Amino acid sequence: MIGLAKTTMKEIYVSIVKKELLEYFLELLSDSLRYVEFVFTYRKGKSKVSLFGERETINQSALIVKSLAKMFNQSSILNSDGFYVHNLKLIQQIGSKIISLQSISTVLNHLDVQSTVKDQDLVSKASMQEVQKILSSMHDLIQETPLGVRTQVMKRILATVSYCTNLSPSFVLDKGLELEYFKQQKNTISINYNPEKSIRELVEKLSKESTQTEYLSSRDKDAELERVLFRE
């Protein structure tokens, strides 16, 4: 007869520097602790996380809680230079792993929000909540990736350019093929050049008024075709 693993409990005390962000921290904690039960309590400026589960899983989860709290605090307050520092692991926790730090930095700089990538950190004037909004929008764009695109690099490029230009991923793909940044290979589509170079140049070229006009015209034609088909 196989015995059931014994459930243990462990309490972790963490300090969250911004009380107004406790609810947000709790959301991230819920996403991170998938293999244990936990209770979060806050009293007199201190946060306590009570973990319940198997001993080995509890110990691993305790490390996750401490690491998450450290990264969360780092992302919540400005450093001495007036920037937020968002760690890659935290960004992957709140968004898709397909989206790179460089892609987020490109989007933020396009929005005139100063940002740069240093090692595993995104150093930016954008707060964690602002970064999360961008990640959420880019995740939605990734869901619109045309079927012929299978690699994560291509999905990331299309989502980044699409976000910066307000063009659909399928339109960006067509223009990228036309301008020979992408190439068709059997049943998939790949990139011809360095990803970051392609993103920068495509954003610049596809932001032109003529391209925007072409896109709006193509959308109008598609909408008219749908209306005709619906009437039939």
PDB file of C-alpha atoms in Angstrom:
ATOM      1  CA  MET A   1       0.000   0.000   0.000  1.00  0.00           C
ATOM      2  CA  ILE A   2       1.380   3.408  -0.995  1.00  0.00           C
ATOM      3  CA  GLY A   3       1.278   5.945   1.817  1.00  0.00           C
ATOM      4  CA  LEU A   4       0.089   9.491   1.209  1.00  0.00           C
ATOM      5  CA  ALA A   5       2.706  12.237   1.394  1.00  0.00           C
ATOM      6  CA  LYS A   6       2.572  14.100   4.684  1.00  0.00           C
ATOM      7  CA  THR A   7       1.329  17.687   4.498  1.00  0.00           C
ATOM      8  CA  THR A   8       3.511  20.268   6.221  1.00  0.00           C
ATOM      9  CA  MET A   9       3.206  24.005   6.839  1.00  0.00           C
ATOM     10  CA  LYS A  10       5.781  26.768   6.560  1.00  0.00           C
ATOM     11  CA  GLU A  11       5.452  30.498   7.214  1.00  0.00           C
ATOM     12  CA  ILE A  12       7.361  33.074   5.170  1.00  0.00           C
ATOM     13  CA  TYR A  13       7.519  36.741   6.158  1.00  0.00           C
ATOM     14  CA  VAL A  14       8.094  39.257   3.383  1.00  0.00           C
ATOM     15  CA  SER A  15       8.120  43.035   3.210  1.00  0.00           C
ATOM     16  CA  ILE A  16       6.271  44.686   0.322  1.00  0.00           C
ATOM     17  CA  VAL A  17       7.451  48.281   0.118  1.00  0.00           C
ATOM     18  CA  LYS A  18       4.256  49.666  -1.417  1.00  0.00           C
ATOM     19  CA  LYS A  19       1.108  48.756   0.497  1.00  0.00           C
ATOM     20  CA  GLU A  20      -1.109  49.856  -2.419  1.00  0.00           C
ATOM     21  CA  LEU A  21       0.442  47.091  -4.553  1.00  0.00           C
ATOM     22  CA  LEU A  22      -0.357  44.229  -2.167  1.00  0.00           C
ATOM     23  CA  GLU A  23      -3.298  43.026  -4.253  1.00  0.00           C
ATOM     24  CA  TYR A  24      -1.120  42.977  -7.357  1.00  0.00           C
ATOM     25  CA  PHE A  25       1.583  41.024  -5.500  1.00  0.00           C
ATOM     26  CA  LEU A  26      -1.054  38.536  -4.382  1.00  0.00           C
ATOM     27  CA  GLU A  27      -2.115  37.983  -8.004  1.00  0.00           C
ATOM     28  CA  LEU A  28       1.467  37.187  -8.996  1.00  0.00           C
ATOM     29  CA  LEU A  29       1.834  34.950  -5.969  1.00  0.00           C
ATOM     30  CA  SER A  30      -1.273  32.984  -6.967  1.00  0.00           C
ATOM     31  CA  ASP A  31       0.154  32.425 -10.444  1.00  0.00           C
ATOM     32  CA  SER A  32       3.546  31.369  -9.063  1.00  0.00           C
ATOM     33  CA  LEU A  33       2.448  28.943  -6.335  1.00  0.00           C
ATOM     34  CA  ARG A  34       0.665  26.323  -8.406  1.00  0.00           C
ATOM     35  CA  TYR A  35       1.585  23.213  -6.444  1.00  0.00           C
ATOM     36  CA  VAL A  36       0.862  24.265  -2.869  1.00  0.00           C
ATOM     37  CA  GLU A  37      -1.972  25.808  -0.914  1.00  0.00           C
ATOM     38  CA  PHE A  38      -1.209  29.139   0.737  1.00  0.00           C
ATOM     39  CA  VAL A  39      -2.776  31.785   2.956  1.00  0.00           C
ATOM     40  CA  PHE A  40      -1.671  35.413   2.661  1.00  0.00           C
ATOM     41  CA  THR A  41      -2.089  37.752   5.627  1.00  0.00           C
ATOM     42  CA  TYR A  42      -1.069  41.374   6.131  1.00  0.00           C
ATOM     43  CA  ARG A  43      -0.822  42.989   9.550  1.00  0.00           C
ATOM     44  CA  LYS A  44       0.968  46.050  10.883  1.00  0.00           C
ATOM     45  CA  GLY A  45       3.064  46.496   7.758  1.00  0.00           C
ATOM     46  CA  LYS A  46       4.158  42.869   7.525  1.00  0.00           C
ATOM     47  CA  SER A  47       3.056  40.246   5.025  1.00  0.00           C
ATOM     48  CA  LYS A  48       2.982  36.562   5.911  1.00  0.00           C
ATOM     49  CA  VAL A  49       2.623  33.691   3.465  1.00  0.00           C
ATOM     50  CA  SER A  50       1.621  30.372   5.045  1.00  0.00           C
ATOM     51  CA  LEU A  51       2.404  27.431   2.750  1.00  0.00           C
ATOM     52  CA  PHE A  52       0.739  24.012   2.941  1.00  0.00           C
ATOM     53  CA  GLY A  53       1.873  20.938   0.998  1.00  0.00           C
ATOM     54  CA  GLU A  54       4.562  18.276   0.672  1.00  0.00           C
ATOM     55  CA  ARG A  55       7.865  19.107   2.374  1.00  0.00           C
ATOM     56  CA  GLU A  56       9.976  19.243  -0.809  1.00  0.00           C
ATOM     57  CA  THR A  57       7.400  21.352  -2.644  1.00  0.00           C
ATOM     58  CA  ILE A  58       7.054  23.636   0.380  1.00  0.00           C
ATOM     59  CA  ASN A  59      10.803  24.338   0.436  1.00  0.00           C
ATOM     60  CA  GLN A  60      10.834  25.138  -3.289  1.00  0.00           C
ATOM     61  CA  SER A  61       7.783  27.364  -2.912  1.00  0.00           C
ATOM     62  CA  ALA A  62       9.388  29.250  -0.018  1.00  0.00           C
ATOM     63  CA  LEU A  63      12.295  30.186  -2.293  1.00  0.00           C
ATOM     64  CA  ILE A  64       9.820  31.333  -4.950  1.00  0.00           C
ATOM     65  CA  VAL A  65       8.021  33.582  -2.445  1.00  0.00           C
ATOM     66  CA  LYS A  66      11.261  35.227  -1.279  1.00  0.00           C
ATOM     67  CA  SER A  67      12.569  35.685  -4.818  1.00  0.00           C
ATOM     68  CA  LEU A  68       9.250  37.064  -6.076  1.00  0.00           C
ATOM     69  CA  ALA A  69       9.029  39.563  -3.208  1.00  0.00           C
ATOM     70  CA  LYS A  70      12.573  40.793  -3.894  1.00  0.00           C
ATOM     71  CA  MET A  71      11.942  41.244  -7.633  1.00  0.00           C
ATOM     72  CA  PHE A  72       8.536  42.802  -6.963  1.00  0.00           C
ATOM     73  CA  ASN A  73      10.000  45.439  -4.643  1.00  0.00           C
ATOM     74  CA  GLN A  74      12.759  46.183  -7.145  1.00  0.00           C
ATOM     75  CA  SER A  75      10.128  46.748  -9.829  1.00  0.00           C
ATOM     76  CA  SER A  76       7.949  48.893  -7.573  1.00  0.00           C
ATOM     77  CA  ILE A  77      10.323  51.675  -6.585  1.00  0.00           C
ATOM     78  CA  LEU A  78      12.560  53.988  -8.603  1.00  0.00           C
ATOM     79  CA  ASN A  79      16.303  53.473  -8.313  1.00  0.00           C
ATOM     80  CA  SER A  80      18.765  56.300  -7.628  1.00  0.00           C
ATOM     81  CA  ASP A  81      18.751  57.231 -11.328  1.00  0.00           C
ATOM     82  CA  GLY A  82      14.961  57.515 -11.460  1.00  0.00           C
ATOM     83  CA  PHE A  83      14.281  54.221 -13.266  1.00  0.00           C
ATOM     84  CA  TYR A  84      12.345  51.066 -12.459  1.00  0.00           C
ATOM     85  CA  VAL A  85      14.273  47.805 -12.809  1.00  0.00           C
ATOM     86  CA  HIS A  86      12.141  44.893 -14.022  1.00  0.00           C
ATOM     87  CA  ASN A  87      13.766  41.466 -13.905  1.00  0.00           C
ATOM     88  CA  LEU A  88      13.257  39.004 -16.769  1.00  0.00           C
ATOM     89  CA  LYS A  89      11.870  36.313 -14.442  1.00  0.00           C
ATOM     90  CA  LEU A  90       9.219  38.675 -13.100  1.00  0.00           C
ATOM     91  CA  ILE A  91       8.259  39.810 -16.595  1.00  0.00           C
ATOM     92  CA  GLN A  92       7.936  36.192 -17.712  1.00  0.00           C
ATOM     93  CA  GLN A  93       5.728  35.606 -14.694  1.00  0.00           C
ATOM     94  CA  ILE A  94       3.277  38.356 -15.688  1.00  0.00           C
ATOM     95  CA  GLY A  95       3.462  37.807 -19.448  1.00  0.00           C
ATOM     96  CA  SER A  96       4.356  35.460 -22.285  1.00  0.00           C
ATOM     97  CA  LYS A  97       7.861  33.968 -22.431  1.00  0.00           C
ATOM     98  CA  ILE A  98       7.774  34.582 -26.178  1.00  0.00           C
ATOM     99  CA  ILE A  99       8.033  38.334 -25.613  1.00  0.00           C
ATOM    100  CA  SER A 100      11.624  39.423 -24.959  1.00  0.00           C
ATOM    101  CA  LEU A 101      12.948  42.283 -22.848  1.00  0.00           C
ATOM    102  CA  GLN A 102      14.219  43.899 -26.046  1.00  0.00           C
ATOM    103  CA  SER A 103      10.742  43.793 -27.599  1.00  0.00           C
ATOM    104  CA  ILE A 104       9.229  45.520 -24.580  1.00  0.00           C
ATOM    105  CA  SER A 105      12.030  48.090 -24.608  1.00  0.00           C
ATOM    106  CA  THR A 106      11.425  48.739 -28.322  1.00  0.00           C
ATOM    107  CA  VAL A 107       7.714  49.314 -27.699  1.00  0.00           C
ATOM    108  CA  LEU A 108       8.345  51.628 -24.740  1.00  0.00           C
ATOM    109  CA  ASN A 109      10.914  53.713 -26.619  1.00  0.00           C
ATOM    110  CA  HIS A 110       8.487  53.937 -29.537  1.00  0.00           C
ATOM    111  CA  LEU A 111       6.005  55.383 -27.029  1.00  0.00           C
ATOM    112  CA  ASP A 112       8.709  57.858 -25.901  1.00  0.00           C
ATOM    113  CA  VAL A 113       9.175  56.074 -22.581  1.00  0.00           C
ATOM    114  CA  GLN A 114      12.921  55.787 -21.990  1.00  0.00           C
ATOM    115  CA  SER A 115      13.969  52.139 -21.653  1.00  0.00           C
ATOM    116  CA  THR A 116      17.003  49.937 -22.105  1.00  0.00           C
ATOM    117  CA  VAL A 117      17.994  46.321 -21.489  1.00  0.00           C
ATOM    118  CA  LYS A 118      20.872  45.465 -19.161  1.00  0.00           C
ATOM    119  CA  ASP A 119      21.672  41.772 -18.776  1.00  0.00           C
ATOM    120  CA  GLN A 120      18.473  40.196 -17.380  1.00  0.00           C
ATOM    121  CA  ASP A 121      16.787  43.498 -16.495  1.00  0.00           C
ATOM    122  CA  LEU A 122      14.543  45.982 -18.260  1.00  0.00           C
ATOM    123  CA  VAL A 123      15.542  49.421 -16.957  1.00  0.00           C
ATOM    124  CA  SER A 124      12.728  51.816 -17.716  1.00  0.00           C
ATOM    125  CA  LYS A 125      10.708  54.863 -16.768  1.00  0.00           C
ATOM    126  CA  ALA A 126       7.638  52.619 -17.105  1.00  0.00           C
ATOM    127  CA  SER A 127       6.109  51.165 -13.958  1.00  0.00           C
ATOM    128  CA  MET A 128       5.357  47.484 -13.551  1.00  0.00           C
ATOM    129  CA  GLN A 129       1.655  48.089 -14.227  1.00  0.00           C
ATOM    130  CA  GLU A 130       2.478  49.908 -17.473  1.00  0.00           C
ATOM    131  CA  VAL A 131       4.719  47.049 -18.573  1.00  0.00           C
ATOM    132  CA  GLN A 132       1.967  44.564 -17.755  1.00  0.00           C
ATOM    133  CA  LYS A 133      -0.522  46.452 -19.958  1.00  0.00           C
ATOM    134  CA  ILE A 134       1.898  46.226 -22.877  1.00  0.00           C
ATOM    135  CA  LEU A 135       2.495  42.529 -22.222  1.00  0.00           C
ATOM    136  CA  SER A 136      -1.250  41.883 -22.152  1.00  0.00           C
ATOM    137  CA  SER A 137      -1.787  43.678 -25.469  1.00  0.00           C
ATOM    138  CA  MET A 138       1.151  41.888 -27.101  1.00  0.00           C
ATOM    139  CA  HIS A 139      -0.134  38.558 -25.841  1.00  0.00           C
ATOM    140  CA  ASP A 140      -3.450  39.274 -27.585  1.00  0.00           C
ATOM    141  CA  LEU A 141      -1.565  40.110 -30.787  1.00  0.00           C
ATOM    142  CA  ILE A 142       0.347  36.829 -30.586  1.00  0.00           C
ATOM    143  CA  GLN A 143      -3.003  35.033 -30.562  1.00  0.00           C
ATOM    144  CA  GLU A 144      -3.696  36.678 -33.943  1.00  0.00           C
ATOM    145  CA  THR A 145      -0.520  35.271 -35.515  1.00  0.00           C
ATOM    146  CA  PRO A 146      -1.218  33.850 -39.011  1.00  0.00           C
ATOM    147  CA  LEU A 147      -1.155  30.046 -39.227  1.00  0.00           C
ATOM    148  CA  GLY A 148       1.983  29.889 -41.384  1.00  0.00           C
ATOM    149  CA  VAL A 149       4.071  31.466 -38.611  1.00  0.00           C
ATOM    150  CA  ARG A 150       5.365  28.852 -36.178  1.00  0.00           C
ATOM    151  CA  THR A 151       8.594  30.098 -34.602  1.00  0.00           C
ATOM    152  CA  GLN A 152       8.599  32.147 -31.409  1.00  0.00           C
ATOM    153  CA  VAL A 153      10.971  34.676 -32.967  1.00  0.00           C
ATOM    154  CA  MET A 154       8.578  35.399 -35.832  1.00  0.00           C
ATOM    155  CA  LYS A 155       5.601  35.628 -33.465  1.00  0.00           C
ATOM    156  CA  ARG A 156       7.527  38.103 -31.312  1.00  0.00           C
ATOM    157  CA  ILE A 157       8.519  40.220 -34.307  1.00  0.00           C
ATOM    158  CA  LEU A 158       4.980  40.394 -35.667  1.00  0.00           C
ATOM    159  CA  ALA A 159       3.511  41.272 -32.255  1.00  0.00           C
ATOM    160  CA  THR A 160       6.111  43.986 -31.610  1.00  0.00           C
ATOM    161  CA  VAL A 161       5.779  45.646 -35.020  1.00  0.00           C
ATOM    162  CA  SER A 162       2.006  45.306 -34.898  1.00  0.00           C
ATOM    163  CA  TYR A 163       1.821  47.004 -31.491  1.00  0.00           C
ATOM    164  CA  CYS A 164       4.068  49.890 -32.574  1.00  0.00           C
ATOM    165  CA  THR A 165       2.317  50.528 -35.891  1.00  0.00           C
ATOM    166  CA  ASN A 166      -1.324  49.652 -35.079  1.00  0.00           C
ATOM    167  CA  LEU A 167      -1.308  47.263 -38.039  1.00  0.00           C
ATOM    168  CA  SER A 168      -2.616  43.706 -37.837  1.00  0.00           C
ATOM    169  CA  PRO A 169      -0.054  40.853 -37.588  1.00  0.00           C
ATOM    170  CA  SER A 170      -1.247  39.458 -40.932  1.00  0.00           C
ATOM    171  CA  PHE A 171      -0.702  42.829 -42.659  1.00  0.00           C
ATOM    172  CA  VAL A 172       2.759  43.152 -41.065  1.00  0.00           C
ATOM    173  CA  LEU A 173       3.565  39.651 -42.303  1.00  0.00           C
ATOM    174  CA  ASP A 174       2.521  40.487 -45.864  1.00  0.00           C
ATOM    175  CA  LYS A 175       4.593  43.682 -45.886  1.00  0.00           C
ATOM    176  CA  GLY A 176       7.562  41.893 -44.317  1.00  0.00           C
ATOM    177  CA  LEU A 177       7.484  39.298 -47.095  1.00  0.00           C
ATOM    178  CA  GLU A 178       7.094  42.017 -49.712  1.00  0.00           C
ATOM    179  CA  LEU A 179      10.088  43.943 -48.322  1.00  0.00           C
ATOM    180  CA  GLU A 180      12.060  40.662 -48.000  1.00  0.00           C
ATOM    181  CA  TYR A 181      12.546  40.831 -44.250  1.00  0.00           C
ATOM    182  CA  PHE A 182      10.809  37.444 -44.134  1.00  0.00           C
ATOM    183  CA  LYS A 183      10.929  34.465 -46.475  1.00  0.00           C
ATOM    184  CA  GLN A 184       8.597  31.575 -47.201  1.00  0.00           C
ATOM    185  CA  GLN A 185      10.166  28.153 -46.599  1.00  0.00           C
ATOM    186  CA  LYS A 186       7.973  25.175 -47.443  1.00  0.00           C
ATOM    187  CA  ASN A 187       5.244  25.227 -44.777  1.00  0.00           C
ATOM    188  CA  THR A 188       6.619  27.986 -42.596  1.00  0.00           C
ATOM    189  CA  ILE A 189       7.901  31.558 -42.689  1.00  0.00           C
ATOM    190  CA  SER A 190      11.296  32.608 -41.346  1.00  0.00           C
ATOM    191  CA  ILE A 191      13.309  35.787 -40.947  1.00  0.00           C
ATOM    192  CA  ASN A 192      16.061  36.988 -43.286  1.00  0.00           C
ATOM    193  CA  TYR A 193      17.884  39.351 -40.939  1.00  0.00           C
ATOM    194  CA  ASN A 194      18.683  40.027 -37.290  1.00  0.00           C
ATOM    195  CA  PRO A 195      15.356  40.163 -35.373  1.00  0.00           C
ATOM    196  CA  GLU A 196      15.975  43.496 -33.621  1.00  0.00           C
ATOM    197  CA  LYS A 197      17.195  45.133 -36.846  1.00  0.00           C
ATOM    198  CA  SER A 198      14.091  43.843 -38.641  1.00  0.00           C
ATOM    199  CA  ILE A 199      11.787  45.173 -35.914  1.00  0.00           C
ATOM    200  CA  ARG A 200      13.377  48.642 -35.929  1.00  0.00           C
ATOM    201  CA  GLU A 201      13.315  48.985 -39.715  1.00  0.00           C
ATOM    202  CA  LEU A 202       9.823  47.545 -40.153  1.00  0.00           C
ATOM    203  CA  VAL A 203       8.406  49.873 -37.500  1.00  0.00           C
ATOM    204  CA  GLU A 204      10.014  52.831 -39.273  1.00  0.00           C
ATOM    205  CA  LYS A 205       8.830  51.818 -42.749  1.00  0.00           C
ATOM    206  CA  LEU A 206       5.334  50.696 -41.785  1.00  0.00           C
ATOM    207  CA  SER A 207       4.666  53.823 -39.720  1.00  0.00           C
ATOM    208  CA  LYS A 208       4.628  55.931 -42.884  1.00  0.00           C
ATOM    209  CA  GLU A 209       1.318  57.559 -43.749  1.00  0.00           C
ATOM    210  CA  SER A 210       1.119  55.772 -47.115  1.00  0.00           C
ATOM    211  CA  THR A 211       1.292  52.363 -45.423  1.00  0.00           C
ATOM    212  CA  GLN A 212      -1.319  53.350 -42.860  1.00  0.00           C
ATOM    213  CA  THR A 213      -3.614  54.502 -45.688  1.00  0.00           C
ATOM    214  CA  GLU A 214      -3.056  51.220 -47.534  1.00  0.00           C
ATOM    215  CA  TYR A 215      -3.933  49.275 -44.394  1.00  0.00           C
ATOM    216  CA  LEU A 216      -7.148  51.200 -43.769  1.00  0.00           C
ATOM    217  CA  SER A 217      -8.128  50.714 -47.419  1.00  0.00           C
ATOM    218  CA  SER A 218      -7.541  46.952 -47.212  1.00  0.00           C
ATOM    219  CA  ARG A 219      -9.645  46.763 -44.041  1.00  0.00           C
ATOM    220  CA  ASP A 220     -12.488  48.607 -45.750  1.00  0.00           C
ATOM    221  CA  LYS A 221     -12.353  46.188 -48.686  1.00  0.00           C
ATOM    222  CA  ASP A 222     -12.389  43.178 -46.344  1.00  0.00           C
ATOM    223  CA  ALA A 223     -15.349  44.620 -44.443  1.00  0.00           C
ATOM    224  CA  GLU A 224     -17.258  45.237 -47.682  1.00  0.00           C
ATOM    225  CA  LEU A 225     -16.554  41.676 -48.852  1.00  0.00           C
ATOM    226  CA  GLU A 226     -17.883  40.321 -45.554  1.00  0.00           C
ATOM    227  CA  ARG A 227     -21.061  42.372 -45.944  1.00  0.00           C
ATOM    228  CA  VAL A 228     -21.581  41.056 -49.496  1.00  0.00           C
ATOM    229  CA  LEU A 229     -21.020  37.453 -48.429  1.00  0.00           C
ATOM    230  CA  PHE A 230     -23.338  37.889 -45.451  1.00  0.00           C
ATOM    231  CA  ARG A 231     -26.129  39.247 -47.682  1.00  0.00           C
ATOM    232  CA  GLU A 232     -25.736  36.287 -50.024  1.00  0.00           C
TER     233      GLU A 232
END
